[in-house]
Amino acid sequence: MKEPDSQTIAQETPPEEVFIAPSIHERELLAGVSYTHHTAIPEGIAHDPTIECVLGVDEAGRGPVLGPMVYGLLYLPLAKHRTLLAETHHFDDSKVLTPDVRSSLMQTLCTSTTDLFESCGWATRVMSARDISSGMLKPVGMYNLNAQAMDATIDLIKNVFSMGVNVKEIYIDTIGNPETYQKRLERIFPTSTITVAKKADSLYPCVSAASVCAKVTRDAALEVCYRSYASEKNAEDMKLSTHGWGSGYPSDARCSTWLKNNMDPLFGWGNECRFSWGGKAKDLLEGNGTRIDWPEPDEGDQEMRMTDFFLTAPASESEPVTSELVTWFGTPAGEKLF
């Protein structure tokens, strides 16, 4: 994966005052648990389930070593697709919008008195760093990132259909080969017209809006995770700001410095770190961490059985009982009665 340049890192760094969206579930986030957040169906759609809707999906945080990867979804009436999102509110790819603009758009989307709130429904899937690494480090049947991303996308869309939303068009920013991805989705959602394309977040407003949902949720997640490291003793030094670890990309000097200064030699880091990422995290653990060698059984050792750990009863009464555990449940009836 290509490392981001300095301009991209600046765009990926959360703002000083990031909006903490309702998609932030702090308990699950700090526990390293992946979770899904769905808003209620907006009033503009709920009163008439026959309204045809357009839906977009995009992600944020695929490349960083710190923080979750977040998939965002947004849907609204097809008739309002471009007028409301592009012309009125000027949604664009979240990587093009400044961090402050992203945060402001998300706050508008979450404010009940706005046209965005009345017309748009949205959802996020927060894929924790712990779960991403767990899947990728499986010794057998590795669950790679593309597969995890595909499943997250499918589950988000299925949830919207299960809510009764009449989704007619679906637009998704691609992962991997667009044609292969699109054919699979067309088999799963045959009643919708599906478009999977590169740079979809710049071409389709609903994908742009989904991108903002994903990115602001990730920004806020980084903020919440970083706060967990602050205590009354060091709050002033850490300043309760994600600028302490920057964008979370390993090429970001703030991130690499934080990783180096906050590594436990035995456990590494907390649930916010993707241990499966080659490069910075792996190199630091292998170079500065405590090495553990797990013993392997000798070739001549016989396979151990559970029963090998239990003592057998004495052959006769004259033979001493070596452990009281042997007769814990009494002596077999046959030895006394027959």
GROMACS .gro file of C-alpha atoms in nm:
model
  338
    1MET     CA    1   0.000   0.000   0.000
    2LYS     CA    2   0.135   0.340  -0.100
    3GLU     CA    3   0.231   0.560   0.194
    4PRO     CA    4   0.041   0.892   0.209
    5ASP     CA    5   0.227   1.215   0.145
    6SER     CA    6   0.240   1.508   0.387
    7GLN     CA    7  -0.068   1.673   0.235
    8THR     CA    8  -0.272   1.355   0.271
    9ILE     CA    9  -0.154   1.311   0.630
   10ALA     CA   10  -0.270   1.665   0.707
   11GLN     CA   11  -0.612   1.586   0.558
   12GLU     CA   12  -0.634   1.260   0.752
   13THR     CA   13  -0.550   1.421   1.087
   14PRO     CA   14  -0.864   1.491   1.293
   15PRO     CA   15  -0.948   1.857   1.365
   16GLU     CA   16  -0.883   2.014   1.703
   17GLU     CA   17  -1.255   2.011   1.782
   18VAL     CA   18  -1.389   1.697   1.619
   19PHE     CA   19  -1.764   1.636   1.631
   20ILE     CA   20  -1.842   1.328   1.841
   21ALA     CA   21  -2.115   1.169   1.631
   22PRO     CA   22  -2.382   0.930   1.765
   23SER     CA   23  -2.191   0.653   1.586
   24ILE     CA   24  -1.931   0.663   1.863
   25HIS     CA   25  -2.008   0.386   2.114
   26GLU     CA   26  -1.735   0.451   2.366
   27ARG     CA   27  -1.770   0.130   2.563
   28GLU     CA   28  -1.730  -0.096   2.260
   29LEU     CA   29  -1.464   0.127   2.110
   30LEU     CA   30  -1.235   0.116   2.411
   31ALA     CA   31  -1.291  -0.259   2.451
   32GLY     CA   32  -1.172  -0.320   2.096
   33VAL     CA   33  -1.510  -0.454   1.987
   34SER     CA   34  -1.640  -0.400   1.632
   35TYR     CA   35  -1.996  -0.267   1.614
   36THR     CA   36  -2.261  -0.123   1.382
   37HIS     CA   37  -2.460   0.197   1.423
   38HIS     CA   38  -2.780   0.269   1.228
   39THR     CA   39  -2.997   0.579   1.245
   40ALA     CA   40  -3.373   0.553   1.233
   41ILE     CA   41  -3.541   0.581   0.894
   42PRO     CA   42  -3.581   0.957   0.829
   43GLU     CA   43  -3.931   1.102   0.831
   44GLY     CA   44  -3.902   1.196   0.464
   45ILE     CA   45  -3.889   0.825   0.380
   46ALA     CA   46  -4.066   0.652   0.670
   47HIS     CA   47  -4.411   0.793   0.589
   48ASP     CA   48  -4.402   0.643   0.237
   49PRO     CA   49  -4.211   0.314   0.200
   50THR     CA   50  -4.258   0.324  -0.178
   51ILE     CA   51  -4.020   0.620  -0.217
   52GLU     CA   52  -3.726   0.511  -0.431
   53CYS     CA   53  -3.392   0.569  -0.263
   54VAL     CA   54  -3.028   0.587  -0.361
   55LEU     CA   55  -2.759   0.447  -0.134
   56GLY     CA   56  -2.382   0.503  -0.118
   57VAL     CA   57  -2.102   0.324   0.069
   58ASP     CA   58  -1.742   0.425   0.138
   59GLU     CA   59  -1.470   0.361   0.393
   60ALA     CA   60  -1.214   0.550   0.598
   61GLY     CA   61  -0.898   0.429   0.768
   62ARG     CA   62  -0.790   0.140   0.549
   63GLY     CA   63  -0.416   0.214   0.572
   64PRO     CA   64  -0.342   0.349   0.925
   65VAL     CA   65  -0.178   0.140   1.195
   66LEU     CA   66  -0.380   0.312   1.468
   67GLY     CA   67  -0.755   0.326   1.506
   68PRO     CA   68  -1.048   0.144   1.347
   69MET     CA   69  -1.140   0.109   0.984
   70VAL     CA   70  -1.489   0.253   0.938
   71TYR     CA   71  -1.742   0.182   0.666
   72GLY     CA   72  -2.005   0.448   0.613
   73LEU     CA   73  -2.342   0.422   0.439
   74LEU     CA   74  -2.592   0.693   0.350
   75TYR     CA   75  -2.928   0.677   0.170
   76LEU     CA   76  -3.191   0.933   0.073
   77PRO     CA   77  -3.474   0.977  -0.182
   78LEU     CA   78  -3.344   0.937  -0.534
   79ALA     CA   79  -3.510   1.263  -0.639
   80LYS     CA   80  -3.296   1.458  -0.389
   81HIS     CA   81  -2.967   1.287  -0.459
   82ARG     CA   82  -2.773   1.563  -0.634
   83THR     CA   83  -2.979   1.867  -0.539
   84LEU     CA   84  -2.958   1.814  -0.163
   85LEU     CA   85  -2.612   1.664  -0.128
   86ALA     CA   86  -2.407   1.822  -0.406
   87GLU     CA   87  -2.580   2.150  -0.485
   88THR     CA   88  -2.710   2.253  -0.142
   89HIS     CA   89  -2.449   2.112   0.095
   90HIS     CA   90  -2.151   2.057  -0.138
   91PHE     CA   91  -2.055   1.709  -0.026
   92ASP     CA   92  -1.733   1.579  -0.180
   93ASP     CA   93  -1.480   1.307  -0.112
   94SER     CA   94  -1.388   1.336   0.258
   95LYS     CA   95  -1.020   1.336   0.165
   96VAL     CA   96  -1.075   1.656  -0.036
   97LEU     CA   97  -1.279   1.835   0.228
   98THR     CA   98  -1.089   1.991   0.517
   99PRO     CA   99  -1.125   1.820   0.857
  100ASP     CA  100  -1.330   2.113   0.990
  101VAL     CA  101  -1.570   2.105   0.692
  102ARG     CA  102  -1.615   1.730   0.730
  103SER     CA  103  -1.698   1.770   1.096
  104SER     CA  104  -1.942   2.053   1.025
  105LEU     CA  105  -2.127   1.852   0.757
  106MET     CA  106  -2.160   1.556   0.993
  107GLN     CA  107  -2.295   1.777   1.267
  108THR     CA  108  -2.555   1.917   1.025
  109LEU     CA  109  -2.653   1.563   0.926
  110CYS     CA  110  -2.710   1.480   1.294
  111THR     CA  111  -2.911   1.795   1.379
  112SER     CA  112  -3.285   1.726   1.387
  113THR     CA  113  -3.392   2.064   1.248
  114THR     CA  114  -3.197   2.032   0.920
  115ASP     CA  115  -3.301   1.912   0.575
  116LEU     CA  116  -3.022   1.654   0.579
  117PHE     CA  117  -3.157   1.497   0.898
  118GLU     CA  118  -3.512   1.487   0.760
  119SER     CA  119  -3.413   1.324   0.430
  120CYS     CA  120  -3.104   1.110   0.496
  121GLY     CA  121  -3.048   0.788   0.683
  122TRP     CA  122  -2.697   0.667   0.754
  123ALA     CA  123  -2.500   0.393   0.921
  124THR     CA  124  -2.145   0.298   1.011
  125ARG     CA  125  -1.959  -0.024   1.074
  126VAL     CA  126  -1.664   0.034   1.306
  127MET     CA  127  -1.410  -0.244   1.248
  128SER     CA  128  -1.176  -0.242   1.546
  129ALA     CA  129  -0.801  -0.266   1.505
  130ARG     CA  130  -0.808  -0.570   1.732
  131ASP     CA  131  -1.059  -0.758   1.518
  132ILE     CA  132  -0.884  -0.664   1.193
  133SER     CA  133  -0.556  -0.801   1.327
  134SER     CA  134  -0.721  -1.110   1.473
  135GLY     CA  135  -0.864  -1.200   1.133
  136MET     CA  136  -0.543  -1.132   0.945
  137LEU     CA  137  -0.321  -1.322   1.189
  138LYS     CA  138  -0.524  -1.643   1.192
  139PRO     CA  139  -0.284  -1.937   1.156
  140VAL     CA  140  -0.539  -2.118   0.938
  141GLY     CA  141  -0.795  -1.956   0.708
  142MET     CA  142  -0.668  -1.597   0.719
  143TYR     CA  143  -0.951  -1.343   0.703
  144ASN     CA  144  -0.789  -1.074   0.489
  145LEU     CA  145  -0.883  -0.708   0.489
  146ASN     CA  146  -1.063  -0.719   0.153
  147ALA     CA  147  -1.286  -1.000   0.276
  148GLN     CA  148  -1.358  -0.817   0.600
  149ALA     CA  149  -1.442  -0.500   0.406
  150MET     CA  150  -1.671  -0.688   0.167
  151ASP     CA  151  -1.862  -0.850   0.453
  152ALA     CA  152  -1.901  -0.516   0.631
  153THR     CA  153  -2.042  -0.355   0.316
  154ILE     CA  154  -2.287  -0.638   0.252
  155ASP     CA  155  -2.409  -0.642   0.613
  156LEU     CA  156  -2.468  -0.266   0.616
  157ILE     CA  157  -2.675  -0.279   0.297
  158LYS     CA  158  -2.870  -0.583   0.413
  159ASN     CA  159  -2.965  -0.400   0.732
  160VAL     CA  160  -3.110  -0.111   0.532
  161PHE     CA  161  -3.318  -0.349   0.321
  162SER     CA  162  -3.440  -0.526   0.636
  163MET     CA  163  -3.565  -0.189   0.764
  164GLY     CA  164  -3.797  -0.170   0.464
  165VAL     CA  165  -3.618   0.103   0.267
  166ASN     CA  166  -3.688   0.085  -0.108
  167VAL     CA  167  -3.329   0.103  -0.239
  168LYS     CA  168  -3.321   0.127  -0.618
  169GLU     CA  169  -2.965   0.244  -0.683
  170ILE     CA  170  -2.644   0.154  -0.498
  171TYR     CA  171  -2.304   0.320  -0.550
  172ILE     CA  172  -1.987   0.191  -0.389
  173ASP     CA  173  -1.624   0.298  -0.395
  174THR     CA  174  -1.435  -0.012  -0.500
  175ILE     CA  175  -1.199  -0.239  -0.317
  176GLY     CA  176  -1.005  -0.459  -0.556
  177ASN     CA  177  -1.148  -0.534  -0.899
  178PRO     CA  178  -1.470  -0.330  -0.956
  179GLU     CA  179  -1.627  -0.584  -1.194
  180THR     CA  180  -1.578  -0.880  -0.960
  181TYR     CA  181  -1.707  -0.681  -0.664
  182GLN     CA  182  -2.010  -0.556  -0.858
  183LYS     CA  183  -2.111  -0.900  -0.987
  184ARG     CA  184  -2.110  -1.043  -0.639
  185LEU     CA  185  -2.326  -0.759  -0.506
  186GLU     CA  186  -2.569  -0.793  -0.798
  187ARG     CA  187  -2.627  -1.157  -0.702
  188ILE     CA  188  -2.701  -1.057  -0.343
  189PHE     CA  189  -2.916  -0.748  -0.423
  190PRO     CA  190  -3.083  -0.831  -0.758
  191THR     CA  191  -3.358  -0.567  -0.727
  192SER     CA  192  -3.115  -0.273  -0.722
  193THR     CA  193  -2.901  -0.115  -0.991
  194ILE     CA  194  -2.546  -0.138  -0.857
  195THR     CA  195  -2.242   0.064  -0.960
  196VAL     CA  196  -1.899  -0.014  -0.818
  197ALA     CA  197  -1.635   0.229  -0.940
  198LYS     CA  198  -1.297   0.372  -0.858
  199LYS     CA  199  -1.317   0.726  -0.719
  200ALA     CA  200  -1.690   0.681  -0.663
  201ASP     CA  201  -1.658   0.915  -0.364
  202SER     CA  202  -1.581   1.196  -0.612
  203LEU     CA  203  -1.843   1.094  -0.871
  204TYR     CA  204  -2.159   1.019  -0.672
  205PRO     CA  205  -2.283   1.252  -0.394
  206CYS     CA  206  -2.429   0.970  -0.185
  207VAL     CA  207  -2.085   0.805  -0.173
  208SER     CA  208  -1.929   1.140  -0.085
  209ALA     CA  209  -2.172   1.175   0.206
  210ALA     CA  210  -2.105   0.817   0.316
  211SER     CA  211  -1.734   0.899   0.304
  212VAL     CA  212  -1.790   1.190   0.543
  213CYS     CA  213  -1.987   0.967   0.782
  214ALA     CA  214  -1.703   0.716   0.784
  215LYS     CA  215  -1.422   0.969   0.817
  216VAL     CA  216  -1.576   1.180   1.094
  217THR     CA  217  -1.662   0.864   1.288
  218ARG     CA  218  -1.300   0.753   1.257
  219ASP     CA  219  -1.177   1.101   1.359
  220ALA     CA  220  -1.393   1.088   1.670
  221ALA     CA  221  -1.286   0.729   1.743
  222LEU     CA  222  -0.921   0.836   1.739
  223GLU     CA  223  -1.003   1.119   1.978
  224VAL     CA  224  -1.185   0.890   2.222
  225CYS     CA  225  -0.910   0.628   2.212
  226TYR     CA  226  -0.643   0.890   2.271
  227ARG     CA  227  -0.829   1.035   2.567
  228SER     CA  228  -0.818   0.696   2.736
  229TYR     CA  229  -0.442   0.738   2.774
  230ALA     CA  230  -0.476   1.068   2.955
  231SER     CA  231  -0.506   1.086   3.332
  232GLU     CA  232  -0.514   1.376   3.574
  233LYS     CA  233  -0.139   1.344   3.604
  234ASN     CA  234  -0.049   1.375   3.239
  235ALA     CA  235  -0.355   1.539   3.087
  236GLU     CA  236  -0.171   1.866   3.042
  237ASP     CA  237   0.117   1.701   2.859
  238MET     CA  238  -0.107   1.497   2.632
  239LYS     CA  239  -0.345   1.789   2.580
  240LEU     CA  240  -0.629   1.546   2.514
  241SER     CA  241  -0.569   1.584   2.143
  242THR     CA  242  -0.531   1.328   1.867
  243HIS     CA  243  -0.245   1.542   1.739
  244GLY     CA  244  -0.041   1.342   1.989
  245TRP     CA  245  -0.045   1.047   1.748
  246GLY     CA  246  -0.149   1.240   1.440
  247SER     CA  247  -0.330   1.066   1.157
  248GLY     CA  248  -0.252   0.712   1.269
  249TYR     CA  249  -0.048   0.639   0.955
  250PRO     CA  250   0.290   0.478   1.022
  251SER     CA  251   0.459   0.731   0.790
  252ASP     CA  252   0.329   1.015   1.011
  253ALA     CA  253   0.617   1.115   1.242
  254ARG     CA  254   0.374   1.184   1.527
  255CYS     CA  255   0.232   0.833   1.497
  256SER     CA  256   0.568   0.657   1.477
  257THR     CA  257   0.698   0.859   1.773
  258TRP     CA  258   0.393   0.773   1.980
  259LEU     CA  259   0.426   0.404   1.898
  260LYS     CA  260   0.790   0.407   2.002
  261ASN     CA  261   0.733   0.595   2.327
  262ASN     CA  262   0.425   0.401   2.438
  263MET     CA  263   0.513   0.041   2.361
  264ASP     CA  264   0.490  -0.215   2.637
  265PRO     CA  265   0.778  -0.461   2.580
  266LEU     CA  266   0.552  -0.761   2.643
  267PHE     CA  267   0.203  -0.658   2.527
  268GLY     CA  268   0.287  -0.390   2.272
  269TRP     CA  269  -0.007  -0.149   2.261
  270GLY     CA  270  -0.378  -0.145   2.333
  271ASN     CA  271  -0.687  -0.221   2.125
  272GLU     CA  272  -0.623   0.083   1.908
  273CYS     CA  273  -0.322  -0.074   1.730
  274ARG     CA  274  -0.325  -0.310   1.432
  275PHE     CA  275  -0.061  -0.564   1.523
  276SER     CA  276  -0.102  -0.728   1.182
  277TRP     CA  277   0.042  -0.425   1.002
  278GLY     CA  278   0.388  -0.498   0.868
  279GLY     CA  279   0.643  -0.223   0.905
  280LYS     CA  280   0.642   0.009   1.204
  281ALA     CA  281   0.442  -0.185   1.463
  282LYS     CA  282   0.588  -0.523   1.370
  283ASP     CA  283   0.944  -0.389   1.351
  284LEU     CA  284   0.917  -0.223   1.691
  285LEU     CA  285   0.785  -0.538   1.854
  286GLU     CA  286   1.049  -0.760   1.699
  287GLY     CA  287   1.331  -0.514   1.768
  288ASN     CA  288   1.244  -0.385   2.115
  289GLY     CA  289   0.984  -0.623   2.253
  290THR     CA  290   1.028  -0.919   2.485
  291ARG     CA  291   1.082  -1.232   2.282
  292ILE     CA  292   0.889  -1.541   2.388
  293ASP     CA  293   0.990  -1.885   2.263
  294TRP     CA  294   0.712  -2.141   2.287
  295PRO     CA  295   0.854  -2.491   2.349
  296GLU     CA  296   0.776  -2.760   2.095
  297PRO     CA  297   0.736  -3.127   2.198
  298ASP     CA  298   1.023  -3.360   2.119
  299GLU     CA  299   0.970  -3.595   1.829
  300GLY     CA  300   0.994  -3.894   2.062
  301ASP     CA  301   0.719  -3.771   2.297
  302GLN     CA  302   0.396  -3.965   2.277
  303GLU     CA  303   0.075  -3.778   2.230
  304MET     CA  304  -0.062  -3.676   2.567
  305ARG     CA  305  -0.418  -3.764   2.667
  306MET     CA  306  -0.638  -3.599   2.926
  307THR     CA  307  -0.653  -3.924   3.128
  308ASP     CA  308  -0.274  -3.921   3.163
  309PHE     CA  309  -0.312  -3.644   3.421
  310PHE     CA  310  -0.522  -3.864   3.655
  311LEU     CA  311  -0.388  -4.130   3.895
  312THR     CA  312  -0.530  -4.482   3.881
  313ALA     CA  313  -0.680  -4.653   4.185
  314PRO     CA  314  -0.458  -4.904   4.375
  315ALA     CA  315  -0.473  -5.265   4.261
  316SER     CA  316  -0.536  -5.388   4.621
  317GLU     CA  317  -0.620  -5.256   4.965
  318SER     CA  318  -0.263  -5.313   5.078
  319GLU     CA  319  -0.131  -5.082   4.811
  320PRO     CA  320  -0.121  -4.721   4.941
  321VAL     CA  321  -0.334  -4.455   4.787
  322THR     CA  322  -0.099  -4.194   4.651
  323SER     CA  323  -0.362  -3.921   4.626
  324GLU     CA  324  -0.696  -3.858   4.789
  325LEU     CA  325  -0.828  -3.746   4.450
  326VAL     CA  326  -0.828  -4.111   4.342
  327THR     CA  327  -1.110  -4.202   4.580
  328TRP     CA  328  -1.281  -3.865   4.585
  329PHE     CA  329  -1.603  -4.018   4.450
  330GLY     CA  330  -1.564  -4.346   4.640
  331THR     CA  331  -1.436  -4.687   4.549
  332PRO     CA  332  -1.592  -4.870   4.252
  333ALA     CA  333  -1.872  -5.095   4.374
  334GLY     CA  334  -1.725  -5.405   4.214
  335GLU     CA  335  -1.420  -5.395   4.438
  336LYS     CA  336  -1.627  -5.411   4.758
  337LEU     CA  337  -1.935  -5.615   4.674
  338PHE     CA  338  -1.823  -5.882   4.433
   0.00000   0.00000   0.00000
